[in-house]
Tab-separated table of C-alpha atoms and ligand atoms in Angstrom:
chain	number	residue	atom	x	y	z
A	11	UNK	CA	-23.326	33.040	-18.066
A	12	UNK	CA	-20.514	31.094	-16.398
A	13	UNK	CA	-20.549	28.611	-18.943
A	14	UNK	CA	-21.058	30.767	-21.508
A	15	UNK	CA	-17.404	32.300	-19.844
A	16	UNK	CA	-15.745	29.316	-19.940
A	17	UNK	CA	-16.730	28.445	-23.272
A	18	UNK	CA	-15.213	31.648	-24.673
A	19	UNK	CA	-12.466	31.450	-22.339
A	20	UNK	CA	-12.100	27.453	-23.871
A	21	UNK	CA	-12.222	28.831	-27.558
A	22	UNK	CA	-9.895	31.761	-26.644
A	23	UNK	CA	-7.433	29.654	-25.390
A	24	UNK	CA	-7.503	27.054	-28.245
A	25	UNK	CA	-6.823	29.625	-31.014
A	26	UNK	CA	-4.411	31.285	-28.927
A	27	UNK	CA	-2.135	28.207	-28.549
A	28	UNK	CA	-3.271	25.726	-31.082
A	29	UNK	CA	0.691	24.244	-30.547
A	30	UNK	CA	-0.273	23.102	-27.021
A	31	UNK	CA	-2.263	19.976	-26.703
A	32	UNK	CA	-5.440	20.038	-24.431
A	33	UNK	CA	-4.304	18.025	-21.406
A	34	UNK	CA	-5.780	14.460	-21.354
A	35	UNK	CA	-7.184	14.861	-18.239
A	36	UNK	CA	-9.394	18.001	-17.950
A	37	UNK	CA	-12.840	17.180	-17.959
A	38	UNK	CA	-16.475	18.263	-17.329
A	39	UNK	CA	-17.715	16.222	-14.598
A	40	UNK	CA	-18.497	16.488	-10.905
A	41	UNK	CA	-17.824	14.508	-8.083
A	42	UNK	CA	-20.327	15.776	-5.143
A	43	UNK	CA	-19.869	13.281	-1.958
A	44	UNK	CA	-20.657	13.629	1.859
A	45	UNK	CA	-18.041	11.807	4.645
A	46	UNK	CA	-20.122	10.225	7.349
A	47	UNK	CA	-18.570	8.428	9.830
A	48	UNK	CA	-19.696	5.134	10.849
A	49	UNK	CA	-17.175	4.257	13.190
A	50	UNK	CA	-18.811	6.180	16.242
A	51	UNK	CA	-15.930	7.833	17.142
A	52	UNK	CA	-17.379	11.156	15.445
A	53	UNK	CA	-20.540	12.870	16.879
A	54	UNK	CA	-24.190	12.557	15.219
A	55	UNK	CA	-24.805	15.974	14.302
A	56	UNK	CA	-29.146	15.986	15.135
A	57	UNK	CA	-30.172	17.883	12.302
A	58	UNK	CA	-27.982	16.625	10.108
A	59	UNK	CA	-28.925	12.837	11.057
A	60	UNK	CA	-25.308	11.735	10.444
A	61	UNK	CA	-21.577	12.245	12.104
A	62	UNK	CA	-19.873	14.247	9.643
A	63	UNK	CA	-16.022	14.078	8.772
A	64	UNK	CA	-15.488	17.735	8.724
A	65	UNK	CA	-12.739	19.702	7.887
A	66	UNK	CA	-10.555	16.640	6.499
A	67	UNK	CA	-8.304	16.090	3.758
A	68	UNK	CA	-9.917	14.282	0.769
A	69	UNK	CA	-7.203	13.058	-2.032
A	70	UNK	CA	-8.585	12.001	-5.408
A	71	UNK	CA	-6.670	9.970	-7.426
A	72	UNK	CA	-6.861	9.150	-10.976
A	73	UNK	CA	-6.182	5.186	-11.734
A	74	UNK	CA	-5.350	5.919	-15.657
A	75	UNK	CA	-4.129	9.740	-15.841
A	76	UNK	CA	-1.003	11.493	-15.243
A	77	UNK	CA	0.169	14.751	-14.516
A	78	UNK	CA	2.955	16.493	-15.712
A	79	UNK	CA	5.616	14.880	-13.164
A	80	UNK	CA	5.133	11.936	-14.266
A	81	UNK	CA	2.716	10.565	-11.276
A	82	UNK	CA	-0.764	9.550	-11.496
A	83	UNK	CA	-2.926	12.730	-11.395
A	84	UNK	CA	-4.206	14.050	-7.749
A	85	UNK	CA	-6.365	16.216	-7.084
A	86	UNK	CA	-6.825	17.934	-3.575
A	87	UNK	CA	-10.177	19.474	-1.554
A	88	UNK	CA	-11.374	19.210	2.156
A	89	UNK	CA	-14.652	18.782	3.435
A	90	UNK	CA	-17.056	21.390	5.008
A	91	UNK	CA	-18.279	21.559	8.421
A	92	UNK	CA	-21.465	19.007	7.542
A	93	UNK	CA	-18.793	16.281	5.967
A	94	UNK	CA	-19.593	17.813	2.131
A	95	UNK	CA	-16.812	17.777	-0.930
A	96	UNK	CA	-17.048	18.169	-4.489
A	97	UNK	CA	-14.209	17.810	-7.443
A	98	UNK	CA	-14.814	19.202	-10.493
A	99	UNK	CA	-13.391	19.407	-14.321
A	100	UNK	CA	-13.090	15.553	-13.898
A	101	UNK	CA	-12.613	12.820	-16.990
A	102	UNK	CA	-14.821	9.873	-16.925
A	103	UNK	CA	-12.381	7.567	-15.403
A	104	UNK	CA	-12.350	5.182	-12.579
A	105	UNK	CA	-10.629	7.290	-9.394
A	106	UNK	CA	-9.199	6.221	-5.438
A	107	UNK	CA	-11.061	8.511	-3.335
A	108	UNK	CA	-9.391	8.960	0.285
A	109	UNK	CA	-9.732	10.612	2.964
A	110	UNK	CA	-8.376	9.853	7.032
A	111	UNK	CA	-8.098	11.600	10.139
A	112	UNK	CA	-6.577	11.353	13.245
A	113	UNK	CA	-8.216	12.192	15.695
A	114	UNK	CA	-8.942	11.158	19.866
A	115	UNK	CA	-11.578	9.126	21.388
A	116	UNK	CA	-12.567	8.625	24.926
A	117	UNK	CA	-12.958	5.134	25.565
A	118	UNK	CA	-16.136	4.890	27.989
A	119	UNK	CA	-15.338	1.623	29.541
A	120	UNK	CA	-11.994	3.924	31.291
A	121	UNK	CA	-12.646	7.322	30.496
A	122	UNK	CA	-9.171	7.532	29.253
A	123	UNK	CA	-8.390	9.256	25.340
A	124	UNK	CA	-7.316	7.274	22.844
A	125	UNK	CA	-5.483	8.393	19.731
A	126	UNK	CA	-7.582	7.171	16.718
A	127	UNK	CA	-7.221	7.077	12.926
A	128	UNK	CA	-10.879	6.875	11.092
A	129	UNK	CA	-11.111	6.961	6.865
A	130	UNK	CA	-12.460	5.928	3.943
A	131	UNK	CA	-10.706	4.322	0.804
A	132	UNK	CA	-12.656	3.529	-2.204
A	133	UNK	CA	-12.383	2.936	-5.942
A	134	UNK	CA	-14.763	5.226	-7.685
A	135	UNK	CA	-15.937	4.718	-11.577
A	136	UNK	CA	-17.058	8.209	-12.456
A	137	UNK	CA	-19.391	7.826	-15.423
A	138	UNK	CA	-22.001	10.529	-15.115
A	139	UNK	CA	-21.940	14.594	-15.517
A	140	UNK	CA	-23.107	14.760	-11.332
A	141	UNK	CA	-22.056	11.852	-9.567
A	142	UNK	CA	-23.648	11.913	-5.629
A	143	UNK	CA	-22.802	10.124	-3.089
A	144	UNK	CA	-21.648	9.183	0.494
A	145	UNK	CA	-18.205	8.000	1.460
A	146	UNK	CA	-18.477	6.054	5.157
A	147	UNK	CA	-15.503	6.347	7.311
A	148	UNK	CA	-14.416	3.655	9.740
A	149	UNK	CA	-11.892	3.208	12.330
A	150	UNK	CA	-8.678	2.374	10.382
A	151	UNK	CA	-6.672	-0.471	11.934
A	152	UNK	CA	-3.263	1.412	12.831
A	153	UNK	CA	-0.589	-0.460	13.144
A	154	UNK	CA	3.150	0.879	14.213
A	155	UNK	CA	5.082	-1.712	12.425
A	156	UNK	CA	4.330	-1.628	8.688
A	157	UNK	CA	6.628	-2.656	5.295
A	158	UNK	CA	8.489	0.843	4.849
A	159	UNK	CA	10.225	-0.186	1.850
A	160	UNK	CA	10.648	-3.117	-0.518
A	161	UNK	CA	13.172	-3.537	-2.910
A	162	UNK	CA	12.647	-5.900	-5.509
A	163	UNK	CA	13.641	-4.553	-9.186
A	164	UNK	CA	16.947	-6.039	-9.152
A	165	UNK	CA	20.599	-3.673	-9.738
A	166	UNK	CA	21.215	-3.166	-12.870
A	167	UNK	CA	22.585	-6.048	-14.719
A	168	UNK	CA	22.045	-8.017	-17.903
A	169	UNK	CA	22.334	-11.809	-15.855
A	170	UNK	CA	18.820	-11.593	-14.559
A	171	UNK	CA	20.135	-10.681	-11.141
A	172	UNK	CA	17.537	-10.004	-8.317
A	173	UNK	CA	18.753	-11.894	-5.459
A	174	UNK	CA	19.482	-8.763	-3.446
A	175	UNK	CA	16.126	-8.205	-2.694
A	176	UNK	CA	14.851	-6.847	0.903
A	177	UNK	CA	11.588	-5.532	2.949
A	178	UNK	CA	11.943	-3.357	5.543
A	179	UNK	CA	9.807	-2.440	8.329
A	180	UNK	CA	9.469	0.486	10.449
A	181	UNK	CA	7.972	1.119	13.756
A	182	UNK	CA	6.926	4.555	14.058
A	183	UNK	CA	5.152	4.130	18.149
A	184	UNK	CA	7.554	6.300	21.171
A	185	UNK	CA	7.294	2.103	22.216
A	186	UNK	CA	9.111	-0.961	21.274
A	187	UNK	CA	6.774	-2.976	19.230
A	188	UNK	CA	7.968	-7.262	19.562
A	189	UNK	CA	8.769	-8.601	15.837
A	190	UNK	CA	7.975	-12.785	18.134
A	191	UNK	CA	6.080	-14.549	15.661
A	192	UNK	CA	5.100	-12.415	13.152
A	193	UNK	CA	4.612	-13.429	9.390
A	194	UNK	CA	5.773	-11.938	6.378
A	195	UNK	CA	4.340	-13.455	3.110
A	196	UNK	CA	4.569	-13.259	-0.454
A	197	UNK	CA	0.528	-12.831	-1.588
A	198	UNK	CA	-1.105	-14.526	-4.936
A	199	UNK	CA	-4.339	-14.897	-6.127
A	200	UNK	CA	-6.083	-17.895	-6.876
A	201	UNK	CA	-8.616	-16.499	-9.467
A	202	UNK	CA	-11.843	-16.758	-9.312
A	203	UNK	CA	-12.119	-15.628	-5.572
A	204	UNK	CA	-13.520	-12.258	-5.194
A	205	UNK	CA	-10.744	-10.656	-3.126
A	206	UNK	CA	-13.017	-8.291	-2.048
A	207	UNK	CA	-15.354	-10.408	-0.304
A	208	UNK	CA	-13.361	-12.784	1.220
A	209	UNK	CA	-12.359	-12.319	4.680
A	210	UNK	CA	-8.814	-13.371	4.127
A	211	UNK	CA	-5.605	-12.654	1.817
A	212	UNK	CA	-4.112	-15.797	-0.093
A	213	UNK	CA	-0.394	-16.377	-0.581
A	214	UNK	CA	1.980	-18.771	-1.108
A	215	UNK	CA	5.100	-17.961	0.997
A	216	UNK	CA	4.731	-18.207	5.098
A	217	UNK	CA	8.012	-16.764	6.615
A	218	UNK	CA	8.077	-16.603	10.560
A	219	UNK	CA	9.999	-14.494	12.784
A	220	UNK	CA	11.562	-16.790	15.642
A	221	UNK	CA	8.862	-16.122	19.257
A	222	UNK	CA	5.620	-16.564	19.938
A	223	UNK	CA	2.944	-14.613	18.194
A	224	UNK	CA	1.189	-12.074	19.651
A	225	UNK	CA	2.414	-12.482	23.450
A	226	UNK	CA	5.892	-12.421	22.919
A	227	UNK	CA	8.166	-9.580	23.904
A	228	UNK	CA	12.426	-11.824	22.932
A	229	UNK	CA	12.753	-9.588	19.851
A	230	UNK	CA	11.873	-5.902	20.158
A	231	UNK	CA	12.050	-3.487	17.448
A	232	UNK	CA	12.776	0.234	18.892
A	233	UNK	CA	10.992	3.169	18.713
A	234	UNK	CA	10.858	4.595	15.053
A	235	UNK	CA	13.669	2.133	14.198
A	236	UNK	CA	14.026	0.150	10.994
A	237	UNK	CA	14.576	-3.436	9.979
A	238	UNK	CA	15.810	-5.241	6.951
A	239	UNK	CA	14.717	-8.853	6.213
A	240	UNK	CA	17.048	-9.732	2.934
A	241	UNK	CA	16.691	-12.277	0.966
A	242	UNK	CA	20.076	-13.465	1.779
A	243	UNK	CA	21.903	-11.170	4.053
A	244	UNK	CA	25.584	-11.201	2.207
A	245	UNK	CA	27.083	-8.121	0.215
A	246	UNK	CA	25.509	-8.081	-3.190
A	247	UNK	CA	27.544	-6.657	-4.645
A	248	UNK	CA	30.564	-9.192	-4.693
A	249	UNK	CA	28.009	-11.207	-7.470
A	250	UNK	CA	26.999	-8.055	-9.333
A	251	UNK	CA	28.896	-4.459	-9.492
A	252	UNK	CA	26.151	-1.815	-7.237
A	253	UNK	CA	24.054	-4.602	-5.896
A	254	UNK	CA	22.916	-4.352	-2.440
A	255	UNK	CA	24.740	-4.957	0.427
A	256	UNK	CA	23.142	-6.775	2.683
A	257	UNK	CA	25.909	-8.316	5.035
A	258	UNK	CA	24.769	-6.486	7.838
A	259	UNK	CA	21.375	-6.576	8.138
A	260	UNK	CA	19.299	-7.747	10.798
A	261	UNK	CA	17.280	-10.199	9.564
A	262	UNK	CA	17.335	-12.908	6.144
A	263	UNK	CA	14.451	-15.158	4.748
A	264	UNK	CA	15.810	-18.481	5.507
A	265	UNK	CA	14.221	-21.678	3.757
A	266	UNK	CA	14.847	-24.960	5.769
A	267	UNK	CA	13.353	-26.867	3.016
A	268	UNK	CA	15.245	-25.118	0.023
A	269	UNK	CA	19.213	-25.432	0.948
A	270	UNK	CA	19.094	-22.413	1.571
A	271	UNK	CA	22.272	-19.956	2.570
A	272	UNK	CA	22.350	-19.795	6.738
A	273	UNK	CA	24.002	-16.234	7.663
A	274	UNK	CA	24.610	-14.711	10.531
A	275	UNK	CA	21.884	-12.515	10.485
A	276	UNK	CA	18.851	-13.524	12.522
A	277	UNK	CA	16.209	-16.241	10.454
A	278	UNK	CA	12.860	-15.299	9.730
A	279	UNK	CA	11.902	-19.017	8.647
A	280	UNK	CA	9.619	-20.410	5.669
A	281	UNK	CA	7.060	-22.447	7.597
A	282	UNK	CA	5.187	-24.690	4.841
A	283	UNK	CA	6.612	-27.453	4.046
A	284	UNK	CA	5.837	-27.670	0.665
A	285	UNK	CA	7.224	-24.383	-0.763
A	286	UNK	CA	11.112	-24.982	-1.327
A	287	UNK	CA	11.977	-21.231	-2.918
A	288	UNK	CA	13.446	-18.626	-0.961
A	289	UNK	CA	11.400	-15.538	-0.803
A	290	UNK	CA	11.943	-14.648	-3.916
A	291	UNK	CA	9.336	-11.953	-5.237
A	292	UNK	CA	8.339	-10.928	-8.532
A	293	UNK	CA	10.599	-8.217	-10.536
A	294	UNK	CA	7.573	-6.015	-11.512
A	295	UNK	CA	4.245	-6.854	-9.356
A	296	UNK	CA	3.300	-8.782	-6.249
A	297	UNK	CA	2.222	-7.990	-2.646
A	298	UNK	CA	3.636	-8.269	0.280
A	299	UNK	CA	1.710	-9.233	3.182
A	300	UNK	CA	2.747	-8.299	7.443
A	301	UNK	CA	0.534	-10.194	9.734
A	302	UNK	CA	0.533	-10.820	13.463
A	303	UNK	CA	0.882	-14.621	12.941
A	304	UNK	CA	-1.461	-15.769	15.649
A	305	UNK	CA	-3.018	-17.585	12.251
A	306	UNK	CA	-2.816	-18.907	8.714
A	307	UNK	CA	-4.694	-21.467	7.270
A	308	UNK	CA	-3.626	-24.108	4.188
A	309	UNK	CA	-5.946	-23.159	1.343
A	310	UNK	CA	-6.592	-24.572	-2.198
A	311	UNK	CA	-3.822	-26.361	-4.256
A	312	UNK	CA	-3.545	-24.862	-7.957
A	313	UNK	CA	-3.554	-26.494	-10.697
A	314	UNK	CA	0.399	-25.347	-11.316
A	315	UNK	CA	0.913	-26.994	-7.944
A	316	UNK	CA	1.271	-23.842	-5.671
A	317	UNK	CA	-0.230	-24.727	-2.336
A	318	UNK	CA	-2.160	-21.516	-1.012
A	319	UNK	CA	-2.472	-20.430	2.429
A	320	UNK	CA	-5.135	-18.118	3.582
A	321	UNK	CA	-3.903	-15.129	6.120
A	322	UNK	CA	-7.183	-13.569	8.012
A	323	UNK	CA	-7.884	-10.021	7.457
A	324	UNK	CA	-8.025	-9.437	11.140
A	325	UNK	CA	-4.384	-10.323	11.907
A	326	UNK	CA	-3.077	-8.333	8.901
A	327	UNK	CA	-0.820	-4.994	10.417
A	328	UNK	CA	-0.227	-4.038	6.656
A	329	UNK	CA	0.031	-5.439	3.261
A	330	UNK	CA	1.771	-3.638	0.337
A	331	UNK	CA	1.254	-4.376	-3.893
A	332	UNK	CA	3.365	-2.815	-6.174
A	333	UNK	CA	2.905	-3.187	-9.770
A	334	UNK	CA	4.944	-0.854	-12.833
A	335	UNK	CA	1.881	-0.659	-14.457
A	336	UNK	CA	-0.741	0.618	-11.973
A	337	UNK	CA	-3.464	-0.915	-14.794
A	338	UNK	CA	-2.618	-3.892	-13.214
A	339	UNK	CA	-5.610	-5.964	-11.875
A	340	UNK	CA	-5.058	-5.875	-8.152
A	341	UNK	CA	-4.288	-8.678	-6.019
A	342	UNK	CA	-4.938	-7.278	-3.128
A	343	UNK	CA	-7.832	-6.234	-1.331
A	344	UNK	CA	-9.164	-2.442	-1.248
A	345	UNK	CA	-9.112	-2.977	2.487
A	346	UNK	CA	-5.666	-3.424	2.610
A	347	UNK	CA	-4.033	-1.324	0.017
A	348	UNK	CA	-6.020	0.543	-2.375
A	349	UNK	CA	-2.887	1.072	-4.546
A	350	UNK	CA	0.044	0.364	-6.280
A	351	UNK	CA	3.378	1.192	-5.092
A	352	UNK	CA	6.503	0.962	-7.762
A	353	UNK	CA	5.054	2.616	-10.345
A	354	UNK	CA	6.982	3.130	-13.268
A	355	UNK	CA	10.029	0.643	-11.702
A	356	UNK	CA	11.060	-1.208	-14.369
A	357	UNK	CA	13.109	-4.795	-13.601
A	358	UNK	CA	17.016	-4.335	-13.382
A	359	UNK	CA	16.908	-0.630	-12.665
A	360	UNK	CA	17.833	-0.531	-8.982
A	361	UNK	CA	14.986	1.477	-8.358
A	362	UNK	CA	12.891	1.114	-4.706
A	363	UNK	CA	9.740	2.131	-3.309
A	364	UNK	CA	9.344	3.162	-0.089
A	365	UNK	CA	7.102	5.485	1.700
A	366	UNK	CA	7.197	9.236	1.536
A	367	UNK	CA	7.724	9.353	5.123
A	368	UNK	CA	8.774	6.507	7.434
A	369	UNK	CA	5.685	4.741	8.409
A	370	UNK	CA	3.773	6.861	6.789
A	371	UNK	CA	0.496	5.012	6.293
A	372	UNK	CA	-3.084	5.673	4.829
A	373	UNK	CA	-3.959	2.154	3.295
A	374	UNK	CA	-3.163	3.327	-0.502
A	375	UNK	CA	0.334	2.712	-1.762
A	376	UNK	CA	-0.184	4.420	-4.427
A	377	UNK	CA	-0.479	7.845	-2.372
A	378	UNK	CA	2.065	6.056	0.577
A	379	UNK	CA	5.292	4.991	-1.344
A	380	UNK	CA	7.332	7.080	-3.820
A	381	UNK	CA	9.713	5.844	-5.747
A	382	UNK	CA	13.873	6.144	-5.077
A	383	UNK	CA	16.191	5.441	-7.598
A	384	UNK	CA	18.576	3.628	-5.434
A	385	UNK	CA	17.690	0.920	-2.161
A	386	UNK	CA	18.043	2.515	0.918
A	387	UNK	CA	18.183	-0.570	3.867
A	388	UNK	CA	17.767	0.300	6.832
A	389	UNK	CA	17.453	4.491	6.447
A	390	UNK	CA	15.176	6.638	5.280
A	391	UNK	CA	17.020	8.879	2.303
B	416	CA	CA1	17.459	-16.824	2.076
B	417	CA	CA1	20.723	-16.744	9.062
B	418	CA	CA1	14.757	2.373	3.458
């Protein structure tokens, strides 16, 4: 009867407004999943023979379909109190399913409560009228310093001007978190590795904050503070009319092996030898990678001569792609970023990504970062 409704409804509706076009993405399949959490934090529910992730924001995200804003299409639920969610109306189309929570844990070696995050973030290729399934949820690596924003599109200009380029980090903990030692990279793939397997990230630029990793505490970064790391901390826009002005900055990407331009502002240093380019990123797509820098590890040589380095999973506090086209293959790892942010930036258009709040996190860019159409260093808006 329901269907025999809709049908009717369906017909109705297409003689009533033959000018409108159906919208792409309307559909007639069903997404039917259970959250179970694997990370032990939840319960085990006995009769249901699982922990379920109940009562949780689940975000669906089409990879290929827009809405009418102009973003990729999203489409909202929440689980039920045994962990079960269904979407319906859906295309056959390949989707980002995720879903996190914060939530506390008491550690049982202290008895004290810990704040936890625990989630799931996975590509889904919906290609059947009922797709079933489980989504496993696992304790999500949170770290308080993460890239809030990069800026990499270039102002706009018709000399191929980019070198105004920045990322900048946030720490969103009530503590100081210690920049000593940590790595900021520029990530590439050596193809055919299966980045999904792999238990590390390659890249090819190793930049160093000044300290020692891990244990140091010389360069703090304040509670929910920012930080820009330029490419070259002068004022832009001297060279180019609405560039970036980057003279006062904290930080620059300084290459020892490139001649490169020594400002005041502190120097987060290129440590391999054999790249001599500034951190220059790419106008349109790369990934940028924030590690603890306790470790990196010289990879393969390519053919074209780039000499990869290999940055473990385990010491990575956050990695970001961004890509205009989010049809891109990805460089990165699902387990690091299960998006894209940047969509739609095109080069030379001063546009910026940077996350809808500061520090706001969930592992998927393309959820995390909106765009702005102007840089914003060192502020939120
Ligand atoms: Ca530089
Ligand atoms: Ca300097
Ligand atoms: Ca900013």
């Amino acid at each position: 009867m329901r269907l025999l409704l809709i049908s009717f409804t369906l017909f109705f509706f297409a003689v009533a407004c033959q000018v409108k076009t159906p919208v792409q993405e309307d559909g007639s399949l069903t997404l039917r999943m259970v959250a179970q959490d694997t990370s032990g934090v939840l319960s085990v529910v006995p009769q249901l023979g699982y922990a379920p992730v109940a009562y949780t924001d689940v975000v669906l995200q089409s990879t290929k379909y827009y809405a009418d804003n102009g973003k990729l299409k999203e489409y909202y639920t929440q689980t039920d109190s045994a962990g079960f969610f269904e979407f319906e109306n859906l295309s056959a189309a390949e989707y980002l399913l995720t879903l996190f929570k914060d939530t506390t844990f008491i550690d049982p070696a202290n008895g004290k409560v810990v704040d936890v995050t625990i989630g799931s973030n996975e590509s889904i290729i919906l290609d059947r009228p009922n797709f079933l399934g489980a989504t496993k949820t696992r304790l999500l690596p949170k770290s308080p310093l993460v890239i809030n924003e990069i800026y990499y599109a270039g102002p706009i200009n018709n000399a191929h001007y980019f070198y105004d380029q920045y990322v900048e980090l946030y720490n969103s903990a009530d503590t100081a978190v210690y920049l000593d030692g940590k790595i900021v990279c520029r990530a590439r793939q050596a193809r055919p590795v299966n980045i999904d397997e792999v238990d590390y990230v390659q890249v090819i630029y190793v930049y160093q904050f000044p300290g020692v990793p891990v244990t140091g505490r010389s360069y703090p970064l304040e509670p929910e503070t920012f930080t820009v790391i330029a490419m070259d901390a002068v004022d832009h826009s001297a060279y180019i009319a609405g560039a970036a002005d980057l003279s006062g900055v904290d930080w620059e990407f300084y290459n020892p092996y490139a001649g490169d331009l020594d400002n005041p502002a502190g120097n987060v240093s290129n440590v391999i030898p054999e790249n001599s380019t500034d951190f220059m990123i790419n106008v349109v797509h790369n990934a940028i990678i924030l590690a603890d820098g306790s470790k990196y590890i010289y990879g393969e040589i390519s053919p074209t001569g780039y000499q990869y380095i290999h940055i473990p999973i385990e010491t990575i506090l956050d990695g970001v792609e961004y890509s205009a086209n989010p049809e891109k293959q990805k460089e990165l790892t699902y387990r690091v970023d299960a998006g894209f942010a940047g969509v739609g930036i095109g080069k030379y258009t001063g546009k910026s990504t940077q996350r809808r709040l500061p520090g706001y996190d969930t592992n998927n860019s393309s959820l995390d970062f909106i765009v702005l159409n102007h840089p914003t260093p060192g502020y939120q808006r």
